XYZ file of C-alpha atoms in Angstrom:
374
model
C -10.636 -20.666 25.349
C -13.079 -23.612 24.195
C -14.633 -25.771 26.213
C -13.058 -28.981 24.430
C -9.548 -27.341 25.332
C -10.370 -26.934 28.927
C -12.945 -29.194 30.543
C -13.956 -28.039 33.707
C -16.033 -30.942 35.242
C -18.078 -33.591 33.824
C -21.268 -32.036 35.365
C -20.238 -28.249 35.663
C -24.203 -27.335 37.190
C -23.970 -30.290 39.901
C -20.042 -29.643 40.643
C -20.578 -25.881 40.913
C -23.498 -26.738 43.268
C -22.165 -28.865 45.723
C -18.998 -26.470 45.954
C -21.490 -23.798 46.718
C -23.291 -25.170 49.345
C -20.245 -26.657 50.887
C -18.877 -22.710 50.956
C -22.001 -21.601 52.015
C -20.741 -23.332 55.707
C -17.383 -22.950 55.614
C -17.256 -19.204 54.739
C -18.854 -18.076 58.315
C -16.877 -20.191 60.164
C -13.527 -19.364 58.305
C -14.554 -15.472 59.123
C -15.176 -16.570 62.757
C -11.565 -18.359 62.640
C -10.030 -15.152 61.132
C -12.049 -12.670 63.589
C -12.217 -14.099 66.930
C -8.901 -14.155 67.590
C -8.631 -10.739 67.299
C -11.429 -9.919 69.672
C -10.240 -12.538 72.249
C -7.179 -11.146 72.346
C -8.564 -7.441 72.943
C -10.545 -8.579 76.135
C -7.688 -10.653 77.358
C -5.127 -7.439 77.486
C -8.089 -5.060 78.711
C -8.688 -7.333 81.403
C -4.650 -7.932 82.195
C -4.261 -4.187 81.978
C -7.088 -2.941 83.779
C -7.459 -5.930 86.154
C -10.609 -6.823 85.270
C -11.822 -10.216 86.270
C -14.912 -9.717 83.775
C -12.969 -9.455 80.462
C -10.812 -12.153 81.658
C -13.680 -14.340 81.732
C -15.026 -13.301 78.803
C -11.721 -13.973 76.826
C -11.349 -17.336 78.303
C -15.329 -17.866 77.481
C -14.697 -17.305 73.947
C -11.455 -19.165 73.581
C -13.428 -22.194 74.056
C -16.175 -21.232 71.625
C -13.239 -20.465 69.195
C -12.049 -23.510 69.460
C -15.006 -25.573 68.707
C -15.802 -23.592 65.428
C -11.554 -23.815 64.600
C -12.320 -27.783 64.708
C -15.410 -27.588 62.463
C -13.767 -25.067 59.761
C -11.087 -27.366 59.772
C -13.586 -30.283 58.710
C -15.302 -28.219 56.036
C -12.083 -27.211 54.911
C -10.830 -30.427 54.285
C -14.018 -31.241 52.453
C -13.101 -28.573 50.219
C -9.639 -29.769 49.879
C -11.023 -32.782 49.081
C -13.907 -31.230 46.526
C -10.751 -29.323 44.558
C -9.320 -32.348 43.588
C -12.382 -34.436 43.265
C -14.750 -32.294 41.238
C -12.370 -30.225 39.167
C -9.670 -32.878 38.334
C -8.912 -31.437 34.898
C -8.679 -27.985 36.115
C -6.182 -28.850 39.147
C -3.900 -31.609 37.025
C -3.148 -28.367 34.574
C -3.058 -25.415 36.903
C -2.332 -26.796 40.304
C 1.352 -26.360 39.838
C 0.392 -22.439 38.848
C -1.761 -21.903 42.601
C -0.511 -24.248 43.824
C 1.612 -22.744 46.878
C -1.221 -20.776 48.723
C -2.912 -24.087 49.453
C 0.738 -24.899 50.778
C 1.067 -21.368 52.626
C -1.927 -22.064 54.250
C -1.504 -25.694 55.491
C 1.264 -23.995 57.373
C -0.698 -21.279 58.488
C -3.665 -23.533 59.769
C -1.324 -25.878 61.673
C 0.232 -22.540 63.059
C -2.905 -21.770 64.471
C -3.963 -25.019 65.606
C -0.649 -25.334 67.380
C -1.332 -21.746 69.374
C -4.637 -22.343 69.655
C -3.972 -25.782 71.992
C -1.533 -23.741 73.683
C -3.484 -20.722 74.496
C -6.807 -22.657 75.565
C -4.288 -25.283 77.897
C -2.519 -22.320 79.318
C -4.995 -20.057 81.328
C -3.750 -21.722 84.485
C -0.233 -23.107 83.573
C 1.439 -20.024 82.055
C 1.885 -16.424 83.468
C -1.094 -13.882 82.552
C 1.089 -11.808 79.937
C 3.269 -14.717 78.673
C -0.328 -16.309 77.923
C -1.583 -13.170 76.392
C 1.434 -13.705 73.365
C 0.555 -17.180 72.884
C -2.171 -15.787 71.258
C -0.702 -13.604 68.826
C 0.337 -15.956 66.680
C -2.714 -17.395 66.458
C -4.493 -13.817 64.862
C -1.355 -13.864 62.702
C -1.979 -17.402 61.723
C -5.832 -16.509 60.790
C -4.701 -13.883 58.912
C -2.335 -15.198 56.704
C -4.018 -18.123 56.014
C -7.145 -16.076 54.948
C -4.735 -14.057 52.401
C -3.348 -17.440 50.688
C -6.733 -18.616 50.214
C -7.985 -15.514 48.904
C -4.521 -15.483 46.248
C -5.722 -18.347 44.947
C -9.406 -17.098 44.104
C -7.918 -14.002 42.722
C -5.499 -16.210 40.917
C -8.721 -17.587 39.441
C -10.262 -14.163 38.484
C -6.746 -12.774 37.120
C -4.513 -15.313 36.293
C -1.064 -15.270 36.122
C 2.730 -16.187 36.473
C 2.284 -18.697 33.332
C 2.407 -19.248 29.681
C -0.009 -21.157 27.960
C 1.166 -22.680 24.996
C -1.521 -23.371 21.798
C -1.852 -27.074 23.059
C -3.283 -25.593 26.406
C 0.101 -26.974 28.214
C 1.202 -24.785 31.183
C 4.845 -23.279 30.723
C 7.169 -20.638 32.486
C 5.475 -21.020 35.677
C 5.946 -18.335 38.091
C 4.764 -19.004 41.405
C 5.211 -15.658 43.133
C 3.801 -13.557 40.388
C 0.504 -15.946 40.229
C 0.066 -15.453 44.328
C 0.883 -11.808 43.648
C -1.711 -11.225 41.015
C -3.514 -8.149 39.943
C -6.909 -8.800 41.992
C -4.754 -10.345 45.507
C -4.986 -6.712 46.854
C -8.090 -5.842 46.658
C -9.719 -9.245 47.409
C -7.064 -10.209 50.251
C -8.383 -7.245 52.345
C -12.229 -7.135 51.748
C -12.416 -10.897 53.103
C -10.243 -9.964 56.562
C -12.146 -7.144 56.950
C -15.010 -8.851 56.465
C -14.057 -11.614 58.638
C -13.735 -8.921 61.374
C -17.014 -7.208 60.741
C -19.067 -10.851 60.979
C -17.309 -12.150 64.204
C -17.583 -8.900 65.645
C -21.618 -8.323 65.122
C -22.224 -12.147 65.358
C -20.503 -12.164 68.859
C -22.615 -8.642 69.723
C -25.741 -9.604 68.947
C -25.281 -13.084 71.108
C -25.165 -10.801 73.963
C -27.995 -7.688 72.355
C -30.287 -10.887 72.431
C -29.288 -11.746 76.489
C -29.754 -7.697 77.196
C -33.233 -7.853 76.251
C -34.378 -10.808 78.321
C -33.495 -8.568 80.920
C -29.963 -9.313 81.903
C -27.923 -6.124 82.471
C -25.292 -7.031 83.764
C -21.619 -5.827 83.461
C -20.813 -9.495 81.906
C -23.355 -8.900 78.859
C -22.984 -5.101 78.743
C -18.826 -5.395 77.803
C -19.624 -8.826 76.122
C -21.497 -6.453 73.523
C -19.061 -3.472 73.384
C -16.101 -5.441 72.816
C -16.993 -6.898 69.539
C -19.016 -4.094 68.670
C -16.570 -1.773 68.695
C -14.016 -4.067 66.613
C -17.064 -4.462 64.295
C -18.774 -0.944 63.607
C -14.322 0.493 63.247
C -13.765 -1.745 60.321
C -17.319 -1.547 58.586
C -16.839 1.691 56.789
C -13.272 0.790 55.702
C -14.740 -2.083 54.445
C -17.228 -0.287 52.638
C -14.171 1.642 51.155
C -12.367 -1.186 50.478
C -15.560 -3.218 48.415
C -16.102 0.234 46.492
C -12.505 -0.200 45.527
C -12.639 -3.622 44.365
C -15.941 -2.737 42.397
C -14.513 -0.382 40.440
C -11.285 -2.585 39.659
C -13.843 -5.481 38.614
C -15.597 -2.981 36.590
C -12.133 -2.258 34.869
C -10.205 -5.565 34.675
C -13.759 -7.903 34.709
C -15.973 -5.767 33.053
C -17.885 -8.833 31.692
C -18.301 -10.070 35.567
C -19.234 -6.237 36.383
C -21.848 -6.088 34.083
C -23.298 -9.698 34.861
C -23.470 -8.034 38.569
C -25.043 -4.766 37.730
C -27.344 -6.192 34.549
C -26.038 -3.854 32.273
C -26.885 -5.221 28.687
C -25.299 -2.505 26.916
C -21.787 -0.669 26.540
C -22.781 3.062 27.290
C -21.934 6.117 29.322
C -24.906 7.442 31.831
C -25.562 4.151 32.713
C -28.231 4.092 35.627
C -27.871 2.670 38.756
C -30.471 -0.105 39.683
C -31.694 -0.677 43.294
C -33.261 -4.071 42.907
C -35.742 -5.491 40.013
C -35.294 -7.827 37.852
C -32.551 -9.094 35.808
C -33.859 -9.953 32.049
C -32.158 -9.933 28.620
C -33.011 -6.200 27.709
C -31.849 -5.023 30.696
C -33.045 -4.450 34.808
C -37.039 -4.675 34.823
C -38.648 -2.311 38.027
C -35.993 -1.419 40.708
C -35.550 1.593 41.762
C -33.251 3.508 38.801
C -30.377 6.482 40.189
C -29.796 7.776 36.160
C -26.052 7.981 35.820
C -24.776 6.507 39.157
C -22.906 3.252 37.763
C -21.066 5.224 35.578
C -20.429 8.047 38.385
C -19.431 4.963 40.574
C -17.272 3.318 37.876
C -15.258 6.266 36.786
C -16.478 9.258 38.853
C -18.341 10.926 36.277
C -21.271 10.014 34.543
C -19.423 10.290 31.390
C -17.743 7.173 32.035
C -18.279 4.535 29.783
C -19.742 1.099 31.594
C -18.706 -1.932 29.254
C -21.972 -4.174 28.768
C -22.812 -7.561 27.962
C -22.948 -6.813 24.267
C -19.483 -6.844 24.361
C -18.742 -10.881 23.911
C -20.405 -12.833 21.680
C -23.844 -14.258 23.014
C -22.919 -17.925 23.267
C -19.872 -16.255 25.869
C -22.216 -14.143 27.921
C -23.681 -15.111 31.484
C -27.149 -15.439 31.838
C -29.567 -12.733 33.188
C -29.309 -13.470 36.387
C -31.605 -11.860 38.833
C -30.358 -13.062 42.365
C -26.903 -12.045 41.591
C -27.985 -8.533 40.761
C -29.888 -8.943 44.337
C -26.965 -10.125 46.129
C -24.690 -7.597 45.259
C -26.949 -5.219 46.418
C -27.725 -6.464 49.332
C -24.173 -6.843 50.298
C -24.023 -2.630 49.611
C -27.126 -1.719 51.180
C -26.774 -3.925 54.504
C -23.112 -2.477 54.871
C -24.403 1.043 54.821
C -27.037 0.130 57.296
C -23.638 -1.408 59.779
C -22.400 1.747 59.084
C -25.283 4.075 60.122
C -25.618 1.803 63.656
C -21.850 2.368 64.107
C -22.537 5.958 64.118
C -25.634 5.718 66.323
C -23.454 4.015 68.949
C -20.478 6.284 68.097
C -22.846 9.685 69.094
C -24.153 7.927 72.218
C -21.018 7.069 73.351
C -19.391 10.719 72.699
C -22.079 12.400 74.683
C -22.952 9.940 77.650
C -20.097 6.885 77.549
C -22.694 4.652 77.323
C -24.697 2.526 74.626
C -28.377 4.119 73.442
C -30.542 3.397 75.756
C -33.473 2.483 73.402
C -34.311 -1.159 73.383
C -34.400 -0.285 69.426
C -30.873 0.028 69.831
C -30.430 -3.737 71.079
C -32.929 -4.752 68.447
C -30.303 -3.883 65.799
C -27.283 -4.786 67.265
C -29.459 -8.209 67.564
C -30.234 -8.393 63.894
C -26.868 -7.421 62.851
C -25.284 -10.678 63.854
C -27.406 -12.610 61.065
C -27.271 -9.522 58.575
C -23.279 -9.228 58.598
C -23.512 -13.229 57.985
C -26.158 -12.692 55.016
């Protein structure tokens, strides 16, 4: 598709930019509004269940917090709305009509939420303790299914579909159901509600690691901790499952994409596996090298043939681009490390019912809050 066909903005670099950084704000507190729910909603039926005044508190602690960031994601959001229309005119006039309904889906699903959400934070004292409790549902319901629309239309944007473009570049046979339902929806969909859940969950943990070692032990901090934690270090490896899932379906529907991630210059099989260095034109520079792991984690085998940059012609190729390579594996190596402090609380809990004991222990569960975010 040439550029004079489809102009994208009439300063891509600065348009891209200020889309970034205005995602770069809204994407933590759209996890939060996705996440918290969740983990409100488990301390409000532990502490209806069990009777216990502390998880009550906690729940109607955090309904308040939620609230505050709901109002905020809602004002990014509508920046974003708002940045759509304004910096990619060209791109909405001729395929808004295509992805068009989950933006609509989730304008219902937000005001869902912020219906609930008024309802649940005004009813602590006006409505009975387990009619309150379902007020809330819908809210976590809400959060999810707007985080699913959004994501169809990003996926939408990596696979497109449910249209016909005819040799004038005019949109025809539009099918809205088969463009939210696209190839990459169910892979995407889930990695960003699962990750939703893992941020909110160690965010909200390590607010209360931090209060644990200034000294304050108490039963308030102590199940302000293992509620989110718990939520948090259940999901992590699925998510981990889920992300190794959607690299391997990038790898085979995006393979361009793939190799921008992994640097891989050339189409091969054995293709090594690159922990860090540096992204450059012939390939990764330093880094620690695993021979034969991308294709292994491509394909299973190390026969398995990695598509490369060489395969589109160089004026179509993305640039060597170094931080890219860095973020991806950053996102994969600070997952594992979630996973491995899951497990260190899982084996202190199975042997003593209790968290380690080791301020080390609260050190992590500290960091984690920013780490999940990174």
């Amino acid at each position: 598709m040439s550029a004079d066909l489809f102009p994208l903005a009439a300063d891509l670099e600065a348009a891209r930019t200020q889309m970034g950084f205005t995602l770069g704000f809204h994407i933590v507190l759209a996890c939060i509004g996705v996440g918290f729910p969740a983990i409100i909603l488990v301390a409000n039926y532990l502490g209806l269940k069990r009777d216990d005044a502390v998880a009550l508190e906690l729940a109607q602690r955090w309904s308040k917090v939620a609230a505050v960031t709901f109002v905020v994601g809602a004002i990014t959001g509508t920046v974003l709305s708002f940045e759509m229309g304004l910096l990619w005119p060209e791109f909405m006039r001729r395929f808004g009509d295509v992805f068009g309904l989950p933006f609509a889906l989730e304008g219902i699903f937000f005001f869902t939420e912020a219906i609930f959400i008024a309802i649940y934070i005004y009813g602590w004292k006006r409505l009975s303790p387990w009619l309150h409790f379902w007020t809330g549902i819908p809210v976590a319901i809400a959060g999810l299914g707007g985080a699913w629309s959004v994501v169809a239309a990003n996926s939408w944007m990596n696979q497109p579909d449910g249209f016909k473009l005819a040799s004038d570049g005019t949109v025809t046979d539009v099918n809205a159901l088969d463009a939210f339902f696209n190839g990459a929806v169910g892979y995407e969909a889930p990695h960003m509600i699962l990750a939703a859940y893992l941020v909110t969950g160690f965010l909200v943990a390590s607010v209360y690691a931090v209060g644990m070692l200034r000294g304050r032990r108490d039963r308030h901090h102590r199940l302000g901790l293992l509620i989110p934690l718990t939520i948090a270090v259940i999901v992590t490896p699925i998510q981990f499952l889920v992300g190794d899932t959607a690299a391997r379906s990038i790898a085979k529907d995006q393979p361009v994409k793939f190799a921008a991630m992994e640097c891989v210059q050339e189409t091969s099989t054995h293709v090594t596996e690159y922990i860090g260095g540096r992204c450059t034109s012939e390939g990764v520079k330093g880094g620690i090298g695993i021979p034969g792991l991308d294709s292994w984690l491509v394909g299973f085998s190390t026969d398995t043939e990695v598509i490369g940059l060489d395969s589109v012609p160089p004026e179509d190729r993305p640039p060597a681009n170094t931080l890219l390579h860095w973020a991806f594996d950053a996102m994969v190596g600070i997952c594992s490390a979630l996973i491995l402090l899951g497990l260190w609380l899982g084996i202190a809990w199975w042997r003593r019912r209790d968290i380690p004991r080791t301020p080390w222990f609260l050190r992590a569960v500290a960091v984690s809050g920013l780490a999940a975010i990174v």
